[in-house]
mmCIF file of C-alpha atoms and ligand atoms in Angstrom:
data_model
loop_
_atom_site.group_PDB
_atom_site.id
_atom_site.type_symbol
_atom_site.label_atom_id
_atom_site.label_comp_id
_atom_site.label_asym_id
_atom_site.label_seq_id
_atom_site.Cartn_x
_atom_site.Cartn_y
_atom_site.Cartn_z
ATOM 1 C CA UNK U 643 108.508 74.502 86.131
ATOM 2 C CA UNK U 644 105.146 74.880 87.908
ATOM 3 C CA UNK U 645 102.182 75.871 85.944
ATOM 4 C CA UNK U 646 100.519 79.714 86.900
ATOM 5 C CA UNK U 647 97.541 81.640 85.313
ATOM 6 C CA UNK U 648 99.322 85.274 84.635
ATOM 7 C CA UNK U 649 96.750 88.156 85.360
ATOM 8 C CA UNK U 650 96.972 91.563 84.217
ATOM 9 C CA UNK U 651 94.253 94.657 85.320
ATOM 10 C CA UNK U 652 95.169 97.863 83.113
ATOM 11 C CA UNK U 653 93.926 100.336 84.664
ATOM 12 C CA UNK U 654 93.564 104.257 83.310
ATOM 13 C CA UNK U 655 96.082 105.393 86.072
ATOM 14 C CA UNK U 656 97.395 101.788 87.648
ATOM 15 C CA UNK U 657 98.646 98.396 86.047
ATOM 16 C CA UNK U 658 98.359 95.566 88.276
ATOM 17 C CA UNK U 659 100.376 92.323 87.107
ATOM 18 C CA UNK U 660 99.855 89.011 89.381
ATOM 19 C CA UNK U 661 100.377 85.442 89.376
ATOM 20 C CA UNK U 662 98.298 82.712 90.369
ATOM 21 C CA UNK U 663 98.858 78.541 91.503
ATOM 22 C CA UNK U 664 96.264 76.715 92.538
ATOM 23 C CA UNK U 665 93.168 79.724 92.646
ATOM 24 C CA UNK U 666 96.160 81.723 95.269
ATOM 25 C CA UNK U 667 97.717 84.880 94.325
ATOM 26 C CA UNK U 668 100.971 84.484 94.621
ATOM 27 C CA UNK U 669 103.092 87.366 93.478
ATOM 28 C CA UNK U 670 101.922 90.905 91.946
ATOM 29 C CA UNK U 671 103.047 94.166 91.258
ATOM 30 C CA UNK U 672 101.869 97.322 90.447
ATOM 31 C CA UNK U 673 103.097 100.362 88.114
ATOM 32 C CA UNK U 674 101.708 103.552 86.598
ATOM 33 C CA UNK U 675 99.813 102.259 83.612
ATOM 34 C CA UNK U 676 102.280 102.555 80.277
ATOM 35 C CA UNK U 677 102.061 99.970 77.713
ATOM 36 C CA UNK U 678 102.654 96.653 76.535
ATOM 37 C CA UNK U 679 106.519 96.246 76.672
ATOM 38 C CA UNK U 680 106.304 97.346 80.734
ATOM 39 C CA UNK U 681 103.438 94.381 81.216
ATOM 40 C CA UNK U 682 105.171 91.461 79.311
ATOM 41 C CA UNK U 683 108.156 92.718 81.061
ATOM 42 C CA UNK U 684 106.265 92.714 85.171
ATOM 43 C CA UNK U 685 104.726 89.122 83.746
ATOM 44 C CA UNK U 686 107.715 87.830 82.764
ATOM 45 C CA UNK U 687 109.910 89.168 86.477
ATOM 46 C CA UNK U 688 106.941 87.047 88.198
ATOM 47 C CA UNK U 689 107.192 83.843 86.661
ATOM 48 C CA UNK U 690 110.783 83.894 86.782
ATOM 49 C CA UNK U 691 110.733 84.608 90.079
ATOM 50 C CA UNK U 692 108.301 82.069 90.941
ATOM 51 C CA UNK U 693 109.904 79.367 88.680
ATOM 52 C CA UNK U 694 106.501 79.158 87.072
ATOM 53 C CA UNK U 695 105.272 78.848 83.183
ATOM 54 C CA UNK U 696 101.785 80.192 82.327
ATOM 55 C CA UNK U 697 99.025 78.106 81.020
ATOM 56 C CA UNK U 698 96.469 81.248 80.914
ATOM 57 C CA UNK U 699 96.905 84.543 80.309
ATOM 58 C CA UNK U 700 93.674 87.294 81.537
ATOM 59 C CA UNK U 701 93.617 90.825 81.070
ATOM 60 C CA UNK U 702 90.923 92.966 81.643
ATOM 61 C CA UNK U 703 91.222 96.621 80.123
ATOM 62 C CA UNK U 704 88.771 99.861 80.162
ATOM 63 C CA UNK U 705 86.491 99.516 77.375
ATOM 64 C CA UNK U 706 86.067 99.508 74.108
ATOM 65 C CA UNK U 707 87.660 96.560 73.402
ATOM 66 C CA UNK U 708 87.147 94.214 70.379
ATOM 67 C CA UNK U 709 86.451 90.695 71.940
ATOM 68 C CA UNK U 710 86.527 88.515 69.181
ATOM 69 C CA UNK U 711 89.833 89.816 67.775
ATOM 70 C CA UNK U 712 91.492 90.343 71.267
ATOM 71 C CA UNK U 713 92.402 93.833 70.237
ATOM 72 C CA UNK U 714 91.719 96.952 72.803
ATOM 73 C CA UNK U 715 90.528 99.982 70.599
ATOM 74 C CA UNK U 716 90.527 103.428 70.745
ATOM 75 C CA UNK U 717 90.314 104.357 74.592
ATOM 76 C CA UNK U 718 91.282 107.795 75.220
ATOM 77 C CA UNK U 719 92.601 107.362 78.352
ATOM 78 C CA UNK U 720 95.060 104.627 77.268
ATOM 79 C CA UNK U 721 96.995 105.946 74.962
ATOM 80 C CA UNK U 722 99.441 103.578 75.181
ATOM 81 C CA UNK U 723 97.484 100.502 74.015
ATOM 82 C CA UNK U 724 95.425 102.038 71.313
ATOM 83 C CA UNK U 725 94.487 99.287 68.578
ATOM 84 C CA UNK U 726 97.105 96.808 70.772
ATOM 85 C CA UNK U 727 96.417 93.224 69.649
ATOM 86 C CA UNK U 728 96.787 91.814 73.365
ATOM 87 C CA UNK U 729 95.841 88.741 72.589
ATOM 88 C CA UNK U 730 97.849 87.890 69.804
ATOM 89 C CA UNK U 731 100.868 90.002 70.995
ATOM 90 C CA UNK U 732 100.907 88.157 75.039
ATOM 91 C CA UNK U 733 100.045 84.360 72.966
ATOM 92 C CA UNK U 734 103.193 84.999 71.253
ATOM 93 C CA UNK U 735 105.013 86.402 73.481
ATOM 94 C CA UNK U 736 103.852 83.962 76.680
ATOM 95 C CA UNK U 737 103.145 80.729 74.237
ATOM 96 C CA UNK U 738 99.970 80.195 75.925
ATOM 97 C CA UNK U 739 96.033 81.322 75.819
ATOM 98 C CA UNK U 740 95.210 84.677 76.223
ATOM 99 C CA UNK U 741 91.669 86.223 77.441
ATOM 100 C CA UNK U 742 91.025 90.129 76.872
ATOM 101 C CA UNK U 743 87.438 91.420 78.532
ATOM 102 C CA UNK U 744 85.915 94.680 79.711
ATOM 103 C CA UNK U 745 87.668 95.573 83.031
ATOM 104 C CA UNK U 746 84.616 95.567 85.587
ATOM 105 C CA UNK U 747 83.581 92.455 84.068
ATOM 106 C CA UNK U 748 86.439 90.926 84.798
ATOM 107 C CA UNK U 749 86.100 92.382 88.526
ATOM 108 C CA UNK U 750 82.991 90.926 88.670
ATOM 109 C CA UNK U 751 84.072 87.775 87.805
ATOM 110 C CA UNK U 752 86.850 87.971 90.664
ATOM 111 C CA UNK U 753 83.703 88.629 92.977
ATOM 112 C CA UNK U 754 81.794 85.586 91.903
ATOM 113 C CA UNK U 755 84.939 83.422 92.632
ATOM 114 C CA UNK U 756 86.546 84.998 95.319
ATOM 115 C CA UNK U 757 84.526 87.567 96.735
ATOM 116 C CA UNK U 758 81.226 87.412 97.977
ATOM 117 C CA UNK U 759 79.801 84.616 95.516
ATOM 118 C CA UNK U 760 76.852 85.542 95.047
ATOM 119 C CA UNK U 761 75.523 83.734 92.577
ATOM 120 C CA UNK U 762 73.177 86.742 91.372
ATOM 121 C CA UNK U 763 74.600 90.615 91.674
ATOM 122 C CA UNK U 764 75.688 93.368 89.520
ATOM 123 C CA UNK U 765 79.319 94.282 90.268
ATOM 124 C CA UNK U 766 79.927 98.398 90.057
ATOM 125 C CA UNK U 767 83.061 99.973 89.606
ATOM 126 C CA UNK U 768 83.240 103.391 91.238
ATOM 127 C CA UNK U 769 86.532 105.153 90.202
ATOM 128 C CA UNK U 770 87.555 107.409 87.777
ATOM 129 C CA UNK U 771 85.003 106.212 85.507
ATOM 130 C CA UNK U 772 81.803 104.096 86.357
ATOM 131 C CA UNK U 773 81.990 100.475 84.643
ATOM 132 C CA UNK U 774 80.051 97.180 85.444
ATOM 133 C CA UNK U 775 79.800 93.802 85.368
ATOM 134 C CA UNK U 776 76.359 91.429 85.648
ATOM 135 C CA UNK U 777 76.399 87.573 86.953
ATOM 136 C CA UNK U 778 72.621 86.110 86.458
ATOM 137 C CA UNK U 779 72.725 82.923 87.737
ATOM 138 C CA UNK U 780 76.247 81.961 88.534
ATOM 139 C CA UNK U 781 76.942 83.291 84.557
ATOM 140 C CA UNK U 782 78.024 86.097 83.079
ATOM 141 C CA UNK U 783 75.731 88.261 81.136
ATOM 142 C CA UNK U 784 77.786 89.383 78.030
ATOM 143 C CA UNK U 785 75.552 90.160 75.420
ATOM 144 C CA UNK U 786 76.496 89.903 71.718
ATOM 145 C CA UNK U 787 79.698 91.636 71.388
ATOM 146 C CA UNK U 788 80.851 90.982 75.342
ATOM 147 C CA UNK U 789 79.775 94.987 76.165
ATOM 148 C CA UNK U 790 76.974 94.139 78.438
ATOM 149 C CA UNK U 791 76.904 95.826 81.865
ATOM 150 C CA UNK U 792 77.717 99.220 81.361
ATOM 151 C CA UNK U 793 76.089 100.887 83.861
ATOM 152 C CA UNK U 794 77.903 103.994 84.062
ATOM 153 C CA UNK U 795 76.082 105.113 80.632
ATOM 154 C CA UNK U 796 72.180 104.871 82.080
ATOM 155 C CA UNK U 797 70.768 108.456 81.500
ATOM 156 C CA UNK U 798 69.579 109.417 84.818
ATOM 157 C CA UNK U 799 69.032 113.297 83.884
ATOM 158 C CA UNK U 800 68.563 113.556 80.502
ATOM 159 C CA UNK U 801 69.100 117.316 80.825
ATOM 160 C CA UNK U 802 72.593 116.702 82.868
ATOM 161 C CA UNK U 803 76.021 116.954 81.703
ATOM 162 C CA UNK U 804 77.358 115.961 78.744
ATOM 163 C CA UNK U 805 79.445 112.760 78.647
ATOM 164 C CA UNK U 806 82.808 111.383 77.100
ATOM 165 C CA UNK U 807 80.230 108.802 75.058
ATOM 166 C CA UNK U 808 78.078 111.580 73.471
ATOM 167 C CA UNK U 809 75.065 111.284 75.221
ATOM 168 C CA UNK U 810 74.034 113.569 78.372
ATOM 169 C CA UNK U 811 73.287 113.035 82.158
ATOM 170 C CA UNK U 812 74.815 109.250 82.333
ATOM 171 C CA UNK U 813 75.420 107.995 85.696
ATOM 172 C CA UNK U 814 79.399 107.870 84.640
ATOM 173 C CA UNK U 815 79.110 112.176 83.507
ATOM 174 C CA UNK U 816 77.558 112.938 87.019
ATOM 175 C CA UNK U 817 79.042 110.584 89.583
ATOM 176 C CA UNK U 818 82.220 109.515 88.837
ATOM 177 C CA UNK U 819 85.125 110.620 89.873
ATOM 178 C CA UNK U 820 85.923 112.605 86.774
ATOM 179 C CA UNK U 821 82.451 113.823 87.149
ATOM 180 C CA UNK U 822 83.148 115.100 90.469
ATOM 181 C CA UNK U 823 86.089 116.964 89.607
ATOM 182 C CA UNK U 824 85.007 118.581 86.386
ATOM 183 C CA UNK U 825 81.088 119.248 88.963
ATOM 184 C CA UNK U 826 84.549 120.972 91.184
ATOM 185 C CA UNK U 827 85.532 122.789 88.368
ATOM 186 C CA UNK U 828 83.078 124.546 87.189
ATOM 187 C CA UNK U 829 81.709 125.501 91.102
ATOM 188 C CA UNK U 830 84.781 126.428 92.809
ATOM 189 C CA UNK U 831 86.712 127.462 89.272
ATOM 190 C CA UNK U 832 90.060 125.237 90.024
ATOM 191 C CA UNK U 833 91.087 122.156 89.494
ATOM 192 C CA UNK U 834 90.146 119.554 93.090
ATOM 193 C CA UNK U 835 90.379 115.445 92.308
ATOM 194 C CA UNK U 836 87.838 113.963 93.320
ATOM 195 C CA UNK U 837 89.165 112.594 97.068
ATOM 196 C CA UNK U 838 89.630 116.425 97.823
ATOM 197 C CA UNK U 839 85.719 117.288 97.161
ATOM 198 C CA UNK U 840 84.440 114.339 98.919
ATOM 199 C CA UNK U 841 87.159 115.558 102.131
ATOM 200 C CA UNK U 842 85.984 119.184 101.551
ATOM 201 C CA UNK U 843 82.157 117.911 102.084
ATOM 202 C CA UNK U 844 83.291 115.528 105.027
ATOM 203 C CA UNK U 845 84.568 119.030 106.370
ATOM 204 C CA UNK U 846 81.528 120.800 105.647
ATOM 205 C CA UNK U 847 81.838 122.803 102.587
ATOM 206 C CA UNK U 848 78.441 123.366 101.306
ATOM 207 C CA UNK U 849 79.345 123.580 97.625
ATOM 208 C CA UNK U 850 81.537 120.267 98.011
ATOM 209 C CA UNK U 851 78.612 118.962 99.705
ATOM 210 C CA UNK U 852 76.055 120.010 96.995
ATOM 211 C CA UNK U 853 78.352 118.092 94.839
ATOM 212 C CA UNK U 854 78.730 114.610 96.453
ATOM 213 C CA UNK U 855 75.172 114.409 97.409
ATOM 214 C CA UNK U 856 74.287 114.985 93.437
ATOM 215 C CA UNK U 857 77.063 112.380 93.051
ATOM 216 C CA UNK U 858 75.434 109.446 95.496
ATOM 217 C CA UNK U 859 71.758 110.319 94.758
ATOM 218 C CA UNK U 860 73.186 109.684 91.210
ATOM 219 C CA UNK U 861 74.518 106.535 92.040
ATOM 220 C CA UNK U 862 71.601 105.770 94.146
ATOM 221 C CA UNK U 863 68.733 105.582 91.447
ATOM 222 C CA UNK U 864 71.261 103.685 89.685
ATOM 223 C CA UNK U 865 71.395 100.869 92.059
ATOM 224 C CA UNK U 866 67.848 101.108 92.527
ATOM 225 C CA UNK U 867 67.187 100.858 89.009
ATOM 226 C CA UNK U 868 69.270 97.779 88.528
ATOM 227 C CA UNK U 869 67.839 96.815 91.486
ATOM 228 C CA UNK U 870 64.223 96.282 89.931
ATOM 229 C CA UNK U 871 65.877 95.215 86.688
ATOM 230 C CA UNK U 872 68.026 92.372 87.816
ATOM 231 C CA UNK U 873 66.332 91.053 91.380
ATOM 232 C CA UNK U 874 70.017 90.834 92.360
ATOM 233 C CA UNK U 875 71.103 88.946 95.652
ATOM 234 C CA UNK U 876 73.277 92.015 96.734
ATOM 235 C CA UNK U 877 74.884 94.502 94.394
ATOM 236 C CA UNK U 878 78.652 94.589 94.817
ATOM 237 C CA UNK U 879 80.807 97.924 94.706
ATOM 238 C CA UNK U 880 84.283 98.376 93.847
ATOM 239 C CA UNK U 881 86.476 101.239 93.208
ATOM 240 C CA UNK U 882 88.446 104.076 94.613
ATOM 241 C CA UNK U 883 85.688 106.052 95.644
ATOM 242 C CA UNK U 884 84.265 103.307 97.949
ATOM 243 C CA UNK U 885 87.107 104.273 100.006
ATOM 244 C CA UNK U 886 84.842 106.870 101.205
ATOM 245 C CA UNK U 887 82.105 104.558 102.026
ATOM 246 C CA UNK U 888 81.483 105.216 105.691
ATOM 247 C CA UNK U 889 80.549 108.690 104.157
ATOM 248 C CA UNK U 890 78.892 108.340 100.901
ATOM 249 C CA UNK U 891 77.492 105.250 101.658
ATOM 250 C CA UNK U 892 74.596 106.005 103.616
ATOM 251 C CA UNK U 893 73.135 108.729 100.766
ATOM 252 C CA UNK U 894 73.709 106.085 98.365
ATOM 253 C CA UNK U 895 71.905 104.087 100.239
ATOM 254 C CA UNK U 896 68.725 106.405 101.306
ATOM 255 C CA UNK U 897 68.798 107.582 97.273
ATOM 256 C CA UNK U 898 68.622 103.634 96.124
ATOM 257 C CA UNK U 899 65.519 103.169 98.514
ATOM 258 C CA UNK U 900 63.717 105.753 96.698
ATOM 259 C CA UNK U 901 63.891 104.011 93.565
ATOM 260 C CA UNK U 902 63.440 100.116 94.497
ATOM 261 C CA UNK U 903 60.235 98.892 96.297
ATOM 262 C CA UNK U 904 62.227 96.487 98.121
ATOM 263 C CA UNK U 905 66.059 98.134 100.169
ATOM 264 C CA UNK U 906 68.531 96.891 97.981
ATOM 265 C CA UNK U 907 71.654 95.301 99.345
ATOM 266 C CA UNK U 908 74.751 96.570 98.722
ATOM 267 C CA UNK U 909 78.551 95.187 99.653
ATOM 268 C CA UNK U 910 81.539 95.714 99.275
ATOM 269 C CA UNK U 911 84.215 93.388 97.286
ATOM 270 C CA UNK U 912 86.348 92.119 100.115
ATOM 271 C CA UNK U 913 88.786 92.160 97.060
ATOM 272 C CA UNK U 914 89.713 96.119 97.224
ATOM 273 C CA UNK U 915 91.981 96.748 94.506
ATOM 274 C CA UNK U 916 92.981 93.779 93.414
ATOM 275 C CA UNK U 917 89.400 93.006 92.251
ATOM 276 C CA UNK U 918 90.320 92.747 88.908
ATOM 277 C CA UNK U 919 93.201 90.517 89.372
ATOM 278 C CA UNK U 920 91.603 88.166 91.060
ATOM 279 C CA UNK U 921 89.045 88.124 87.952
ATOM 280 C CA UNK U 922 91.588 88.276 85.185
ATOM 281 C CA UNK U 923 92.874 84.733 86.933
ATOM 282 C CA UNK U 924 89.550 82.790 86.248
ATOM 283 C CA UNK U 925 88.473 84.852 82.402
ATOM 284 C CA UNK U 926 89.575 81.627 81.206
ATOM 285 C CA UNK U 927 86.507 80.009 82.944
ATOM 286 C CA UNK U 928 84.316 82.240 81.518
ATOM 287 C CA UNK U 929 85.028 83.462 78.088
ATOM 288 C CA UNK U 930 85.088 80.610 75.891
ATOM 289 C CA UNK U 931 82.336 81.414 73.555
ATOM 290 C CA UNK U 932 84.645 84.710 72.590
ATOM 291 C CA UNK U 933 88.354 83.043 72.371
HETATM 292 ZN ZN1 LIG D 1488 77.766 108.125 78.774
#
């Protein structure tokens, strides 16, 4: 049997499973997110496969998540793995370690070892939701309970709308994708994802416009604040949205200039989607202090 590190990215609509030898991905698999049973079950099909027995286990999963105990809590869009002891239920099931963290930290831990390594950055997810991950230093910035980073829930209008965590006018209520939509909904009075109101601005529509731009100045001041905050090296997106880059990219950009006194840089993962994957294979390297 050769040895792997199992890695597992729940996502709130996709569930990536991989395996890695020797810092390589090789296998994965993907599947509409469900529960448990479906990811010991993709985990188990790879190392079979690969005639391979797992010394690590990482997951990363959408916040909240209790660290310490290894349990994910109540996350409404996973409905699926509410109060699921991962780490207990995979160390059982797997007979090795297990490592549970917040998703975009665990992406931005795939970008300090694979991506870009940058030794300082803030890693940004822009998807469905807005998440983050910080690496000061070459180290991960976790703060006391392992919640640090969560950039989606900076007010930037205090007077904006409300969001899932209570508060009003976070970066995550305005300019995610959700955001977007439910921005859609309320304008045109149907239901658009997000990918059709960025195409509808692309094609000119001046109410998807008004939307997006709200969306990337949003996500501009952001960047700019963190920016100031952090003196990164680059700040690193991720996300399904960044598909859209060579569109939204440049009013990102002119918004973050307005609020940093020096242009911040911003890159891409070279990851894409498997981001968190590639992160979930090295949590072991990085979350001792909470296992
Ligand atoms: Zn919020």
């Amino acid at each position: 049997m050769r040895k792997a590190i199992g890695a597992v990215d729940i996502g709130g609509t996709r569930t990536r499973v991989g395996i890695f030898r020797d810092g390589r991905l090789v296998a994965r698999t993907s599947f509409a997110t469900k529960g448990l049973p479906e990811v010991v079950e993709a985990l188990r099909r790879l190392l079979v496969r690969g005639k391979a027995e797992p010394v690590a286990i990482g997951v990363g999963a959408p916040a909240p998540l209790d660290m310490r105990r290894g349990v994910i809590l109540n996350c409404p869009n996973l409905p699926h793995w509410n109060g699921v002891a991962v780490v207990e239920e995979l160390s059982r099931e797997f007979g090795c370690e297990v490592y549970l963290a917040n998703d975009a930290t665990t992406a931005a831990i795939g970008e300090l070892e694979f991506g870009h390594r940058a030794r300082d950055f803030v890693y940004i997810t822009w998807s469905t939701g807005i998440g983050g991950g910080i690496v000061s230093g070459g180290r991960v910035v976790w703060g006391m309970e392992g919640q640090a980073g969560e950039v989606g829930h900076m007010v930037i209008h205090p007077q904006g709308p409300h969001c899932r965590c209570g508060k009003r006018g976070c970066l995550e209520a305005i300019a995610s994708g959700t955001g977007i939509a439910r921005a859609a909904r309320e304008l045109f009075a149907r239901r658009l994802t997000a990918a059709t109101v960025v195409g509808r601005a692309r094609d000119g529509d001046p109410t998807a416009r008004r939307i997006v731009a709200r969306a990337c100045e949003a996500m501009g001041q952001g960047i700019g604040i963190l920016w100031e905050i952090f003196e990164p090296e680059m700040i690193v997106l991720g996300g399904g949205l960044t598909r859209s880059w060579d569109y939204l990219g440049p009013m990102v950009l002119s918004a973050a200039r307005e609020f940093a006194r020096t242009p911040p840089r911003v890159e891409l993962t070279p990851l894409g989607d498997d981001v968190g994957l590639y992160g979930a294979s090295a949590l072991h390297r990085h979350i001792e202090y909470f296992a």
